[in-house]
Amino acid sequence: MEIPPLLLQFGVSLAAILVIYAIARMIGLGGKPLLKDDDAVRQAAGEVVDGFEAQRISIGRGGKAALAKDDAGRIMVIKLHGNRFAGRVLTGGAKVREEVDGLVVDCGESTFGAVRLSVTDPAIWADAINRL
């Protein structure tokens, strides 16, 4: 039985794609990063603003967002954006809204958007952000 060339090409291409997928998964490519602990938040904050050293940190449930405050009183909101973390240092134009399960922080920049965080201490963060 002779296999049509187009079917053979399809089969070989599919096999190659599956092999590449398996190799990528084996070496850990393609996963979504999470803010698992305070060190991960400190690293993300330091990448957003050079020299930002977070002292107080709250990580949202799920590890996709966090709030960090440094010794100078600056507060940064960090969120997952694609497969990297993006963050903004909040200013006086930031708005925060407490909800039943956490906070919604709007840094005032339309391109960044609002960030929903389910944190254990929302009232403390809301007060700190409102004092900016």
mmCIF file of N, CA, C and O in Angstrom, residues 43-98:
data_model
loop_
_atom_site.group_PDB
_atom_site.id
_atom_site.type_symbol
_atom_site.label_atom_id
_atom_site.label_comp_id
_atom_site.label_asym_id
_atom_site.label_seq_id
_atom_site.Cartn_x
_atom_site.Cartn_y
_atom_site.Cartn_z
ATOM 1 N N GLN A 43 11.966 40.267 43.670
ATOM 2 C CA GLN A 43 12.649 40.192 42.378
ATOM 3 C C GLN A 43 11.840 40.913 41.297
ATOM 4 O O GLN A 43 12.385 41.694 40.521
ATOM 5 N N ALA A 44 10.529 40.674 41.254
ATOM 6 C CA ALA A 44 9.678 41.331 40.254
ATOM 7 C C ALA A 44 9.675 42.843 40.461
ATOM 8 O O ALA A 44 9.769 43.609 39.496
ATOM 9 N N ALA A 45 9.582 43.292 41.709
ATOM 10 C CA ALA A 45 9.577 44.731 42.000
ATOM 11 C C ALA A 45 10.904 45.369 41.600
ATOM 12 O O ALA A 45 10.933 46.467 41.050
ATOM 13 N N GLY A 46 12.008 44.671 41.854
ATOM 14 C CA GLY A 46 13.316 45.177 41.476
ATOM 15 C C GLY A 46 13.502 45.264 39.975
ATOM 16 O O GLY A 46 14.245 46.115 39.481
ATOM 17 N N GLU A 47 12.832 44.384 39.235
ATOM 18 C CA GLU A 47 12.899 44.442 37.775
ATOM 19 C C GLU A 47 12.055 45.580 37.221
ATOM 20 O O GLU A 47 12.394 46.170 36.197
ATOM 21 N N VAL A 48 10.955 45.910 37.908
ATOM 22 C CA VAL A 48 10.088 47.001 37.452
ATOM 23 C C VAL A 48 10.749 48.352 37.717
ATOM 24 O O VAL A 48 10.821 49.209 36.839
ATOM 25 N N VAL A 49 11.220 48.555 38.937
ATOM 26 C CA VAL A 49 11.884 49.803 39.320
ATOM 27 C C VAL A 49 13.213 49.431 39.958
ATOM 28 O O VAL A 49 13.236 48.811 41.027
ATOM 29 N N ASP A 50 14.278 49.800 39.310
ATOM 30 C CA ASP A 50 15.607 49.474 39.825
ATOM 31 C C ASP A 50 15.797 50.105 41.198
ATOM 32 O O ASP A 50 15.547 51.291 41.396
ATOM 33 N N GLY A 51 16.195 49.312 42.159
ATOM 34 C CA GLY A 51 16.433 49.804 43.503
ATOM 35 C C GLY A 51 15.228 49.730 44.429
ATOM 36 O O GLY A 51 15.334 50.090 45.599
ATOM 37 N N PHE A 52 14.085 49.289 43.937
ATOM 38 C CA PHE A 52 12.897 49.159 44.798
ATOM 39 C C PHE A 52 13.100 47.941 45.689
ATOM 40 O O PHE A 52 13.196 46.826 45.208
ATOM 41 N N GLU A 53 13.191 48.175 46.985
ATOM 42 C CA GLU A 53 13.399 47.094 47.946
ATOM 43 C C GLU A 53 12.157 46.964 48.816
ATOM 44 O O GLU A 53 11.964 47.723 49.758
ATOM 45 N N ALA A 54 11.332 46.003 48.497
ATOM 46 C CA ALA A 54 10.062 45.808 49.194
ATOM 47 C C ALA A 54 10.306 45.347 50.626
ATOM 48 O O ALA A 54 11.074 44.424 50.874
ATOM 49 N N GLN A 55 9.624 46.001 51.558
ATOM 50 C CA GLN A 55 9.702 45.626 52.970
ATOM 51 C C GLN A 55 8.419 44.957 53.444
ATOM 52 O O GLN A 55 8.458 44.015 54.214
ATOM 53 N N ARG A 56 7.283 45.473 52.976
ATOM 54 C CA ARG A 56 5.983 44.879 53.310
ATOM 55 C C ARG A 56 5.384 44.357 52.016
ATOM 56 O O ARG A 56 5.320 45.066 51.026
ATOM 57 N N ILE A 57 4.921 43.109 52.051
ATOM 58 C CA ILE A 57 4.436 42.449 50.842
ATOM 59 C C ILE A 57 3.152 41.704 51.135
ATOM 60 O O ILE A 57 3.024 41.069 52.186
ATOM 61 N N SER A 58 2.205 41.791 50.210
ATOM 62 C CA SER A 58 1.004 40.951 50.240
ATOM 63 C C SER A 58 0.815 40.366 48.855
ATOM 64 O O SER A 58 0.730 41.107 47.870
ATOM 65 N N ILE A 59 0.758 39.054 48.802
ATOM 66 C CA ILE A 59 0.589 38.352 47.539
ATOM 67 C C ILE A 59 -0.874 37.958 47.403
ATOM 68 O O ILE A 59 -1.454 37.375 48.325
ATOM 69 N N GLY A 60 -1.469 38.283 46.268
ATOM 70 C CA GLY A 60 -2.850 37.908 46.007
ATOM 71 C C GLY A 60 -2.971 36.393 45.866
ATOM 72 O O GLY A 60 -2.044 35.723 45.417
ATOM 73 N N ARG A 61 -4.108 35.873 46.253
ATOM 74 C CA ARG A 61 -4.334 34.432 46.118
ATOM 75 C C ARG A 61 -4.176 34.024 44.661
ATOM 76 O O ARG A 61 -4.686 34.677 43.770
ATOM 77 N N GLY A 62 -3.479 32.964 44.425
ATOM 78 C CA GLY A 62 -3.217 32.509 43.072
ATOM 79 C C GLY A 62 -1.856 32.951 42.565
ATOM 80 O O GLY A 62 -1.371 32.444 41.567
ATOM 81 N N GLY A 63 -1.223 33.930 43.217
ATOM 82 C CA GLY A 63 0.119 34.352 42.851
ATOM 83 C C GLY A 63 0.226 35.159 41.578
ATOM 84 O O GLY A 63 1.306 35.308 41.021
ATOM 85 N N LYS A 64 -0.887 35.732 41.106
ATOM 86 C CA LYS A 64 -0.850 36.491 39.858
ATOM 87 C C LYS A 64 -0.704 37.993 40.075
ATOM 88 O O LYS A 64 -0.524 38.738 39.116
ATOM 89 N N ALA A 65 -0.798 38.456 41.314
ATOM 90 C CA ALA A 65 -0.668 39.881 41.609
ATOM 91 C C ALA A 65 -0.168 40.050 43.039
ATOM 92 O O ALA A 65 -0.306 39.153 43.869
ATOM 93 N N ALA A 66 0.408 41.233 43.306
ATOM 94 C CA ALA A 66 0.923 41.508 44.643
ATOM 95 C C ALA A 66 1.012 43.010 44.872
ATOM 96 O O ALA A 66 1.013 43.800 43.918
ATOM 97 N N LEU A 67 1.086 43.364 46.135
ATOM 98 C CA LEU A 67 1.352 44.736 46.550
ATOM 99 C C LEU A 67 2.652 44.723 47.337
ATOM 100 O O LEU A 67 2.899 43.798 48.129
ATOM 101 N N ALA A 68 3.479 45.751 47.139
ATOM 102 C CA ALA A 68 4.753 45.841 47.846
ATOM 103 C C ALA A 68 4.985 47.284 48.263
ATOM 104 O O ALA A 68 4.670 48.216 47.520
ATOM 105 N N LYS A 69 5.530 47.457 49.467
ATOM 106 C CA LYS A 69 5.819 48.794 49.991
ATOM 107 C C LYS A 69 7.279 48.827 50.419
ATOM 108 O O LYS A 69 7.764 47.890 51.043
ATOM 109 N N ASP A 70 7.971 49.909 50.071
ATOM 110 C CA ASP A 70 9.382 50.020 50.467
ATOM 111 C C ASP A 70 9.533 50.968 51.655
ATOM 112 O O ASP A 70 8.551 51.517 52.164
ATOM 113 N N ASP A 71 10.775 51.146 52.115
ATOM 114 C CA ASP A 71 11.045 52.000 53.277
ATOM 115 C C ASP A 71 10.694 53.458 53.040
ATOM 116 O O ASP A 71 10.404 54.188 53.981
ATOM 117 N N ALA A 72 10.716 53.893 51.778
ATOM 118 C CA ALA A 72 10.402 55.280 51.452
ATOM 119 C C ALA A 72 8.897 55.536 51.419
ATOM 120 O O ALA A 72 8.460 56.661 51.202
ATOM 121 N N GLY A 73 8.099 54.494 51.603
ATOM 122 C CA GLY A 73 6.655 54.643 51.603
ATOM 123 C C GLY A 73 6.016 54.470 50.241
ATOM 124 O O GLY A 73 4.804 54.630 50.099
ATOM 125 N N ARG A 74 6.833 54.169 49.232
ATOM 126 C CA ARG A 74 6.271 53.938 47.903
ATOM 127 C C ARG A 74 5.565 52.583 47.883
ATOM 128 O O ARG A 74 6.042 51.617 48.472
ATOM 129 N N ILE A 75 4.436 52.539 47.194
ATOM 130 C CA ILE A 75 3.672 51.300 47.060
ATOM 131 C C ILE A 75 3.626 50.929 45.595
ATOM 132 O O ILE A 75 3.324 51.755 44.737
ATOM 133 N N MET A 76 3.914 49.664 45.329
ATOM 134 C CA MET A 76 3.899 49.164 43.963
ATOM 135 C C MET A 76 2.862 48.073 43.842
ATOM 136 O O MET A 76 2.732 47.223 44.722
ATOM 137 N N VAL A 77 2.105 48.121 42.757
ATOM 138 C CA VAL A 77 1.189 47.035 42.425
ATOM 139 C C VAL A 77 1.830 46.258 41.274
ATOM 140 O O VAL A 77 2.344 46.850 40.327
ATOM 141 N N ILE A 78 1.834 44.944 41.406
ATOM 142 C CA ILE A 78 2.464 44.065 40.418
ATOM 143 C C ILE A 78 1.416 43.082 39.939
ATOM 144 O O ILE A 78 0.648 42.551 40.738
ATOM 145 N N LYS A 79 1.384 42.848 38.614
ATOM 146 C CA LYS A 79 0.440 41.873 38.076
ATOM 147 C C LYS A 79 1.082 41.079 36.955
ATOM 148 O O LYS A 79 2.051 41.522 36.333
ATOM 149 N N LEU A 80 0.538 39.905 36.724
ATOM 150 C CA LEU A 80 0.988 39.062 35.628
ATOM 151 C C LEU A 80 0.498 39.670 34.320
ATOM 152 O O LEU A 80 -0.676 39.999 34.174
ATOM 153 N N HIS A 81 1.418 39.830 33.383
ATOM 154 C CA HIS A 81 1.089 40.386 32.065
ATOM 155 C C HIS A 81 1.738 39.474 31.037
ATOM 156 O O HIS A 81 2.946 39.541 30.822
ATOM 157 N N GLY A 82 0.949 38.598 30.436
ATOM 158 C CA GLY A 82 1.510 37.588 29.540
ATOM 159 C C GLY A 82 2.252 36.557 30.361
ATOM 160 O O GLY A 82 1.700 35.960 31.268
ATOM 161 N N ASN A 83 3.540 36.389 30.091
ATOM 162 C CA ASN A 83 4.324 35.462 30.897
ATOM 163 C C ASN A 83 5.397 36.206 31.694
ATOM 164 O O ASN A 83 6.390 35.627 32.097
ATOM 165 N N ARG A 84 5.167 37.490 31.916
ATOM 166 C CA ARG A 84 6.066 38.320 32.720
ATOM 167 C C ARG A 84 5.231 39.135 33.704
ATOM 168 O O ARG A 84 4.024 39.214 33.601
ATOM 169 N N PHE A 85 5.932 39.781 34.619
ATOM 170 C CA PHE A 85 5.247 40.638 35.573
ATOM 171 C C PHE A 85 5.478 42.097 35.219
ATOM 172 O O PHE A 85 6.564 42.485 34.816
ATOM 173 N N ALA A 86 4.407 42.869 35.349
ATOM 174 C CA ALA A 86 4.465 44.308 35.138
ATOM 175 C C ALA A 86 4.044 44.966 36.439
ATOM 176 O O ALA A 86 3.274 44.398 37.218
ATOM 177 N N GLY A 87 4.525 46.149 36.681
ATOM 178 C CA GLY A 87 4.172 46.835 37.919
ATOM 179 C C GLY A 87 4.205 48.333 37.746
ATOM 180 O O GLY A 87 4.802 48.858 36.806
ATOM 181 N N ARG A 88 3.557 49.005 38.660
ATOM 182 C CA ARG A 88 3.542 50.464 38.684
ATOM 183 C C ARG A 88 3.662 50.926 40.130
ATOM 184 O O ARG A 88 3.048 50.353 41.036
ATOM 185 N N VAL A 89 4.441 51.977 40.330
ATOM 186 C CA VAL A 89 4.494 52.631 41.631
ATOM 187 C C VAL A 89 3.284 53.551 41.687
ATOM 188 O O VAL A 89 3.065 54.365 40.786
ATOM 189 N N LEU A 90 2.496 53.410 42.723
ATOM 190 C CA LEU A 90 1.251 54.173 42.836
ATOM 191 C C LEU A 90 1.542 55.611 43.245
ATOM 192 O O LEU A 90 2.463 55.884 44.014
ATOM 193 N N THR A 91 0.730 56.516 42.719
ATOM 194 C CA THR A 91 0.838 57.937 43.042
ATOM 195 C C THR A 91 -0.471 58.383 43.688
ATOM 196 O O THR A 91 -1.370 57.576 43.916
ATOM 197 N N GLY A 92 -0.588 59.675 43.914
ATOM 198 C CA GLY A 92 -1.799 60.222 44.507
ATOM 199 C C GLY A 92 -3.039 60.021 43.658
ATOM 200 O O GLY A 92 -4.158 60.091 44.147
ATOM 201 N N GLY A 93 -2.864 59.762 42.368
ATOM 202 C CA GLY A 93 -3.989 59.531 41.475
ATOM 203 C C GLY A 93 -4.529 58.112 41.524
ATOM 204 O O GLY A 93 -5.524 57.804 40.861
ATOM 205 N N ALA A 94 -3.906 57.265 42.311
ATOM 206 C CA ALA A 94 -4.358 55.870 42.405
ATOM 207 C C ALA A 94 -5.660 55.784 43.186
ATOM 208 O O ALA A 94 -5.895 56.558 44.115
ATOM 209 N N LYS A 95 -6.479 54.853 42.786
ATOM 210 C CA LYS A 95 -7.762 54.626 43.464
ATOM 211 C C LYS A 95 -7.803 53.178 43.924
ATOM 212 O O LYS A 95 -7.314 52.290 43.232
ATOM 213 N N VAL A 96 -8.399 52.969 45.066
ATOM 214 C CA VAL A 96 -8.530 51.618 45.594
ATOM 215 C C VAL A 96 -9.967 51.423 46.068
ATOM 216 O O VAL A 96 -10.591 52.349 46.588
ATOM 217 N N ARG A 97 -10.472 50.238 45.838
ATOM 218 C CA ARG A 97 -11.834 49.913 46.255
ATOM 219 C C ARG A 97 -11.780 48.580 46.982
ATOM 220 O O ARG A 97 -11.274 47.593 46.466
ATOM 221 N N GLU A 98 -12.302 48.592 48.205
ATOM 222 C CA GLU A 98 -12.374 47.337 48.958
ATOM 223 C C GLU A 98 -13.600 46.564 48.520
ATOM 224 O O GLU A 98 -14.669 47.129 48.313
#
